[in-house]
PDB file of C-alpha atoms in Angstrom:
ATOM      1  CA  UNK A  13     -90.150 166.209-289.321  1.00  0.00           C
ATOM      2  CA  UNK A  14     -90.107 168.558-286.369  1.00  0.00           C
ATOM      3  CA  UNK A  15     -94.039 169.056-286.777  1.00  0.00           C
ATOM      4  CA  UNK A  16     -94.548 165.298-286.487  1.00  0.00           C
ATOM      5  CA  UNK A  17     -92.619 165.216-283.225  1.00  0.00           C
ATOM      6  CA  UNK A  18     -94.544 168.203-281.578  1.00  0.00           C
ATOM      7  CA  UNK A  19     -97.697 166.322-282.361  1.00  0.00           C
ATOM      8  CA  UNK A  20     -96.344 163.167-280.670  1.00  0.00           C
ATOM      9  CA  UNK A  21     -95.217 165.072-277.753  1.00  0.00           C
ATOM     10  CA  UNK A  22     -98.328 167.028-277.227  1.00  0.00           C
ATOM     11  CA  UNK A  23    -100.261 163.779-277.074  1.00  0.00           C
ATOM     12  CA  UNK A  24     -97.547 162.054-274.949  1.00  0.00           C
ATOM     13  CA  UNK A  25     -97.580 161.452-271.114  1.00  0.00           C
ATOM     14  CA  UNK A  26     -95.460 163.934-268.841  1.00  0.00           C
ATOM     15  CA  UNK A  27     -91.900 162.647-268.390  1.00  0.00           C
ATOM     16  CA  UNK A  28     -90.225 163.204-265.009  1.00  0.00           C
ATOM     17  CA  UNK A  29     -86.527 163.049-265.134  1.00  0.00           C
ATOM     18  CA  UNK A  30     -84.671 162.860-261.897  1.00  0.00           C
ATOM     19  CA  UNK A  31     -81.005 162.452-260.871  1.00  0.00           C
ATOM     20  CA  UNK A  32     -79.166 162.494-257.568  1.00  0.00           C
ATOM     21  CA  UNK A  33     -75.322 162.444-257.509  1.00  0.00           C
ATOM     22  CA  UNK A  34     -73.589 162.250-253.925  1.00  0.00           C
ATOM     23  CA  UNK A  35     -70.901 165.021-253.528  1.00  0.00           C
ATOM     24  CA  UNK A  36     -69.325 163.948-250.086  1.00  0.00           C
ATOM     25  CA  UNK A  37     -70.307 162.085-246.905  1.00  0.00           C
ATOM     26  CA  UNK A  38     -68.431 162.778-243.809  1.00  0.00           C
ATOM     27  CA  UNK A  39     -68.763 161.222-240.414  1.00  0.00           C
ATOM     28  CA  UNK A  40     -71.326 158.564-239.229  1.00  0.00           C
ATOM     29  CA  UNK A  41     -74.902 158.946-240.109  1.00  0.00           C
ATOM     30  CA  UNK A  42     -77.207 159.765-237.236  1.00  0.00           C
ATOM     31  CA  UNK A  43     -74.099 161.033-235.121  1.00  0.00           C
ATOM     32  CA  UNK A  44     -73.089 164.524-234.229  1.00  0.00           C
ATOM     33  CA  UNK A  45     -71.180 166.256-237.118  1.00  0.00           C
ATOM     34  CA  UNK A  46     -72.426 163.911-239.884  1.00  0.00           C
ATOM     35  CA  UNK A  47     -72.393 165.652-243.177  1.00  0.00           C
ATOM     36  CA  UNK A  48     -73.911 164.626-246.372  1.00  0.00           C
ATOM     37  CA  UNK A  49     -73.964 166.612-249.625  1.00  0.00           C
ATOM     38  CA  UNK A  50     -75.474 165.695-252.893  1.00  0.00           C
ATOM     39  CA  UNK A  51     -76.664 167.259-256.162  1.00  0.00           C
ATOM     40  CA  UNK A  52     -80.170 166.614-256.974  1.00  0.00           C
ATOM     41  CA  UNK A  53     -82.177 167.706-260.176  1.00  0.00           C
ATOM     42  CA  UNK A  54     -85.653 167.055-261.200  1.00  0.00           C
ATOM     43  CA  UNK A  55     -87.212 168.049-264.453  1.00  0.00           C
ATOM     44  CA  UNK A  56     -90.468 167.410-266.278  1.00  0.00           C
ATOM     45  CA  UNK A  57     -91.349 167.681-270.089  1.00  0.00           C
ATOM     46  CA  UNK A  58     -94.933 168.590-270.448  1.00  0.00           C
ATOM     47  CA  UNK A  59     -97.010 169.529-273.660  1.00  0.00           C
ATOM     48  CA  UNK A  60     -96.985 173.391-274.366  1.00  0.00           C
ATOM     49  CA  UNK A  61    -100.862 173.163-274.080  1.00  0.00           C
ATOM     50  CA  UNK A  62    -100.347 172.205-270.458  1.00  0.00           C
ATOM     51  CA  UNK A  63     -97.899 174.653-269.362  1.00  0.00           C
ATOM     52  CA  UNK A  64    -100.292 176.406-267.228  1.00  0.00           C
ATOM     53  CA  UNK A  65    -100.877 173.183-265.046  1.00  0.00           C
ATOM     54  CA  UNK A  66     -97.226 172.680-264.994  1.00  0.00           C
ATOM     55  CA  UNK A  67     -96.455 175.814-263.424  1.00  0.00           C
ATOM     56  CA  UNK A  68     -98.605 175.013-260.494  1.00  0.00           C
ATOM     57  CA  UNK A  69     -96.667 172.095-259.584  1.00  0.00           C
ATOM     58  CA  UNK A  70     -94.358 172.321-256.455  1.00  0.00           C
ATOM     59  CA  UNK A  71     -90.896 170.849-255.970  1.00  0.00           C
ATOM     60  CA  UNK A  72     -92.122 167.948-254.075  1.00  0.00           C
ATOM     61  CA  UNK A  73     -94.223 167.036-257.529  1.00  0.00           C
ATOM     62  CA  UNK A  74     -91.369 167.224-259.596  1.00  0.00           C
ATOM     63  CA  UNK A  75     -88.105 167.160-257.887  1.00  0.00           C
ATOM     64  CA  UNK A  76     -86.246 164.538-255.908  1.00  0.00           C
ATOM     65  CA  UNK A  77     -87.658 163.289-252.581  1.00  0.00           C
ATOM     66  CA  UNK A  78     -87.270 160.209-250.327  1.00  0.00           C
ATOM     67  CA  UNK A  79     -90.799 159.087-251.276  1.00  0.00           C
ATOM     68  CA  UNK A  80     -91.377 155.922-253.370  1.00  0.00           C
ATOM     69  CA  UNK A  81     -93.242 157.062-256.481  1.00  0.00           C
ATOM     70  CA  UNK A  82     -94.036 155.566-260.044  1.00  0.00           C
ATOM     71  CA  UNK A  83     -90.975 155.130-262.114  1.00  0.00           C
ATOM     72  CA  UNK A  84     -90.303 154.990-265.638  1.00  0.00           C
ATOM     73  CA  UNK A  85     -89.039 151.524-267.030  1.00  0.00           C
ATOM     74  CA  UNK A  86     -88.030 150.462-270.208  1.00  0.00           C
ATOM     75  CA  UNK A  87     -91.485 149.148-271.046  1.00  0.00           C
ATOM     76  CA  UNK A  88     -92.858 152.507-270.846  1.00  0.00           C
ATOM     77  CA  UNK A  89     -90.648 154.112-273.156  1.00  0.00           C
ATOM     78  CA  UNK A  90     -92.433 155.171-276.434  1.00  0.00           C
ATOM     79  CA  UNK A  91     -90.186 153.226-278.757  1.00  0.00           C
ATOM     80  CA  UNK A  92     -92.137 154.585-281.744  1.00  0.00           C
ATOM     81  CA  UNK A  93     -91.441 158.086-281.115  1.00  0.00           C
ATOM     82  CA  UNK A  94     -87.751 157.360-280.654  1.00  0.00           C
ATOM     83  CA  UNK A  95     -87.632 155.288-283.988  1.00  0.00           C
ATOM     84  CA  UNK A  96     -89.195 158.499-285.695  1.00  0.00           C
ATOM     85  CA  UNK A  97     -85.727 160.130-284.754  1.00  0.00           C
ATOM     86  CA  UNK A  98     -83.517 157.155-285.316  1.00  0.00           C
ATOM     87  CA  UNK A  99     -85.041 154.422-287.329  1.00  0.00           C
ATOM     88  CA  UNK A 100     -83.654 150.755-287.028  1.00  0.00           C
ATOM     89  CA  UNK A 101     -82.668 148.997-290.462  1.00  0.00           C
ATOM     90  CA  UNK A 102     -85.483 146.690-291.663  1.00  0.00           C
ATOM     91  CA  UNK A 103     -83.474 143.540-290.720  1.00  0.00           C
ATOM     92  CA  UNK A 104     -83.228 144.806-287.056  1.00  0.00           C
ATOM     93  CA  UNK A 105     -85.696 145.166-284.134  1.00  0.00           C
ATOM     94  CA  UNK A 106     -84.608 147.758-281.371  1.00  0.00           C
ATOM     95  CA  UNK A 107     -85.981 147.473-277.951  1.00  0.00           C
ATOM     96  CA  UNK A 108     -86.524 150.835-275.857  1.00  0.00           C
ATOM     97  CA  UNK A 109     -82.791 151.167-274.610  1.00  0.00           C
ATOM     98  CA  UNK A 110     -81.352 150.422-278.042  1.00  0.00           C
ATOM     99  CA  UNK A 111     -83.655 152.873-279.696  1.00  0.00           C
ATOM    100  CA  UNK A 112     -82.915 155.652-276.916  1.00  0.00           C
ATOM    101  CA  UNK A 113     -79.157 154.900-277.663  1.00  0.00           C
ATOM    102  CA  UNK A 114     -79.395 155.510-281.180  1.00  0.00           C
ATOM    103  CA  UNK A 115     -81.470 158.659-280.671  1.00  0.00           C
ATOM    104  CA  UNK A 116     -78.805 160.098-278.396  1.00  0.00           C
ATOM    105  CA  UNK A 117     -75.962 159.092-280.885  1.00  0.00           C
ATOM    106  CA  UNK A 118     -77.824 161.794-283.108  1.00  0.00           C
ATOM    107  CA  UNK A 119     -76.176 164.489-280.908  1.00  0.00           C
ATOM    108  CA  UNK A 120     -73.099 162.765-279.629  1.00  0.00           C
ATOM    109  CA  UNK A 121     -70.669 159.842-280.714  1.00  0.00           C
ATOM    110  CA  UNK A 122     -72.184 156.334-280.545  1.00  0.00           C
ATOM    111  CA  UNK A 123     -69.581 155.602-277.978  1.00  0.00           C
ATOM    112  CA  UNK A 124     -70.689 158.403-275.609  1.00  0.00           C
ATOM    113  CA  UNK A 125     -74.406 157.491-276.159  1.00  0.00           C
ATOM    114  CA  UNK A 126     -73.707 153.762-275.250  1.00  0.00           C
ATOM    115  CA  UNK A 127     -71.671 154.810-272.226  1.00  0.00           C
ATOM    116  CA  UNK A 128     -74.479 156.804-271.065  1.00  0.00           C
ATOM    117  CA  UNK A 129     -76.868 153.781-271.140  1.00  0.00           C
ATOM    118  CA  UNK A 130     -74.482 151.236-270.216  1.00  0.00           C
ATOM    119  CA  UNK A 131     -75.321 151.204-266.224  1.00  0.00           C
ATOM    120  CA  UNK A 132     -79.247 151.147-267.344  1.00  0.00           C
ATOM    121  CA  UNK A 133     -78.618 148.087-269.623  1.00  0.00           C
ATOM    122  CA  UNK A 134     -76.831 146.403-266.670  1.00  0.00           C
ATOM    123  CA  UNK A 135     -79.691 147.229-264.234  1.00  0.00           C
ATOM    124  CA  UNK A 136     -82.168 145.998-266.581  1.00  0.00           C
ATOM    125  CA  UNK A 137     -80.378 142.665-266.932  1.00  0.00           C
ATOM    126  CA  UNK A 138     -80.130 142.398-263.261  1.00  0.00           C
ATOM    127  CA  UNK A 139     -83.823 142.726-262.968  1.00  0.00           C
ATOM    128  CA  UNK A 140     -84.127 139.836-265.298  1.00  0.00           C
ATOM    129  CA  UNK A 141     -81.439 137.764-263.693  1.00  0.00           C
ATOM    130  CA  UNK A 142     -83.469 135.661-261.216  1.00  0.00           C
ATOM    131  CA  UNK A 143     -85.925 134.433-263.987  1.00  0.00           C
ATOM    132  CA  UNK A 144     -83.698 134.475-267.084  1.00  0.00           C
ATOM    133  CA  UNK A 145     -79.921 134.972-266.588  1.00  0.00           C
ATOM    134  CA  UNK A 146     -77.422 132.039-266.458  1.00  0.00           C
ATOM    135  CA  UNK A 147     -74.416 132.882-263.884  1.00  0.00           C
ATOM    136  CA  UNK A 148     -72.103 133.892-266.479  1.00  0.00           C
ATOM    137  CA  UNK A 149     -74.569 136.508-267.768  1.00  0.00           C
ATOM    138  CA  UNK A 150     -75.324 137.726-264.297  1.00  0.00           C
ATOM    139  CA  UNK A 151     -71.499 138.530-263.807  1.00  0.00           C
ATOM    140  CA  UNK A 152     -71.745 140.474-267.033  1.00  0.00           C
ATOM    141  CA  UNK A 153     -74.848 142.404-266.070  1.00  0.00           C
ATOM    142  CA  UNK A 154     -73.044 143.316-262.655  1.00  0.00           C
ATOM    143  CA  UNK A 155     -70.276 144.601-264.632  1.00  0.00           C
ATOM    144  CA  UNK A 156     -72.407 146.748-267.185  1.00  0.00           C
ATOM    145  CA  UNK A 157     -74.049 148.350-264.049  1.00  0.00           C
ATOM    146  CA  UNK A 158     -70.777 149.299-262.883  1.00  0.00           C
ATOM    147  CA  UNK A 159     -70.900 147.277-259.608  1.00  0.00           C
ATOM    148  CA  UNK A 160     -68.039 145.425-257.855  1.00  0.00           C
ATOM    149  CA  UNK A 161     -69.448 142.003-257.272  1.00  0.00           C
ATOM    150  CA  UNK A 162     -66.986 141.481-254.204  1.00  0.00           C
ATOM    151  CA  UNK A 163     -68.142 144.509-252.280  1.00  0.00           C
ATOM    152  CA  UNK A 164     -70.597 144.319-249.584  1.00  0.00           C
ATOM    153  CA  UNK A 165     -74.265 143.892-250.667  1.00  0.00           C
ATOM    154  CA  UNK A 166     -75.170 147.451-249.193  1.00  0.00           C
ATOM    155  CA  UNK A 167     -72.268 149.067-251.102  1.00  0.00           C
ATOM    156  CA  UNK A 168     -73.408 147.284-254.229  1.00  0.00           C
ATOM    157  CA  UNK A 169     -76.826 148.714-253.841  1.00  0.00           C
ATOM    158  CA  UNK A 170     -75.607 152.146-253.176  1.00  0.00           C
ATOM    159  CA  UNK A 171     -73.130 151.889-256.308  1.00  0.00           C
ATOM    160  CA  UNK A 172     -76.155 150.710-258.522  1.00  0.00           C
ATOM    161  CA  UNK A 173     -78.281 153.633-257.491  1.00  0.00           C
ATOM    162  CA  UNK A 174     -75.362 156.242-257.998  1.00  0.00           C
ATOM    163  CA  UNK A 175     -74.546 154.881-261.311  1.00  0.00           C
ATOM    164  CA  UNK A 176     -78.152 154.882-262.580  1.00  0.00           C
ATOM    165  CA  UNK A 177     -78.475 158.723-261.152  1.00  0.00           C
ATOM    166  CA  UNK A 178     -75.381 159.529-263.072  1.00  0.00           C
ATOM    167  CA  UNK A 179     -76.814 157.739-266.276  1.00  0.00           C
ATOM    168  CA  UNK A 180     -79.977 159.632-265.901  1.00  0.00           C
ATOM    169  CA  UNK A 181     -78.138 162.834-265.670  1.00  0.00           C
ATOM    170  CA  UNK A 182     -75.856 161.769-268.731  1.00  0.00           C
ATOM    171  CA  UNK A 183     -78.951 161.133-270.717  1.00  0.00           C
ATOM    172  CA  UNK A 184     -80.657 164.303-269.552  1.00  0.00           C
ATOM    173  CA  UNK A 185     -77.851 166.358-270.679  1.00  0.00           C
ATOM    174  CA  UNK A 186     -77.801 164.638-274.108  1.00  0.00           C
ATOM    175  CA  UNK A 187     -81.748 165.119-274.457  1.00  0.00           C
ATOM    176  CA  UNK A 188     -81.172 168.826-273.789  1.00  0.00           C
ATOM    177  CA  UNK A 189     -78.592 168.868-276.671  1.00  0.00           C
ATOM    178  CA  UNK A 190     -81.327 167.026-278.850  1.00  0.00           C
ATOM    179  CA  UNK A 191     -83.944 169.484-277.893  1.00  0.00           C
ATOM    180  CA  UNK A 192     -81.536 172.441-278.776  1.00  0.00           C
ATOM    181  CA  UNK A 193     -80.628 170.818-282.075  1.00  0.00           C
ATOM    182  CA  UNK A 194     -84.193 170.404-283.015  1.00  0.00           C
ATOM    183  CA  UNK A 195     -85.048 174.058-282.009  1.00  0.00           C
ATOM    184  CA  UNK A 196     -82.239 175.278-284.089  1.00  0.00           C
ATOM    185  CA  UNK A 197     -83.442 173.226-287.014  1.00  0.00           C
ATOM    186  CA  UNK A 198     -86.868 174.701-286.537  1.00  0.00           C
ATOM    187  CA  UNK A 199     -85.616 178.149-286.384  1.00  0.00           C
ATOM    188  CA  UNK A 200     -83.634 177.680-289.705  1.00  0.00           C
ATOM    189  CA  UNK A 201     -86.773 176.232-291.527  1.00  0.00           C
ATOM    190  CA  UNK A 202     -88.840 179.179-290.437  1.00  0.00           C
TER     191      UNK A 202
END
């Protein structure tokens, strides 16, 4: 099984993961004494064969920045690769987020996996809201994304971004656990 995953990974696209979590903000932005601290992390999974190229990348290529760049959305997740790790029952069809949740649940409780993905599910539903969701489902999407619908729009946007960043960090931590688990299995099997 591990050999199959390695072959898939080697042929896959590079996967950037980024997370930003505010730590504190004091004072007024653009005024003397303003302080803004945050934790930021950026990582990149690359096939081993391309390791030399990856080592030449700079922080701005992989890390966090204020530039708008391409993003990963649920439509670009390789569902087949996920379902090699956690296959759905024949009677069910899982989308990308459900498949990712089931993969994460191989290294944590199903509840923890669900909690990690909940803000992303809510965000995805919000993305569909204009075209597809009736009002009652919009309220549920806002709740899943962890947003207080009564707060000002700017605060709602800030909360959405922070919740997605926290979700990305939780998912990254669980994926690291999965990689370690797979490496441990590989070492035991020789």
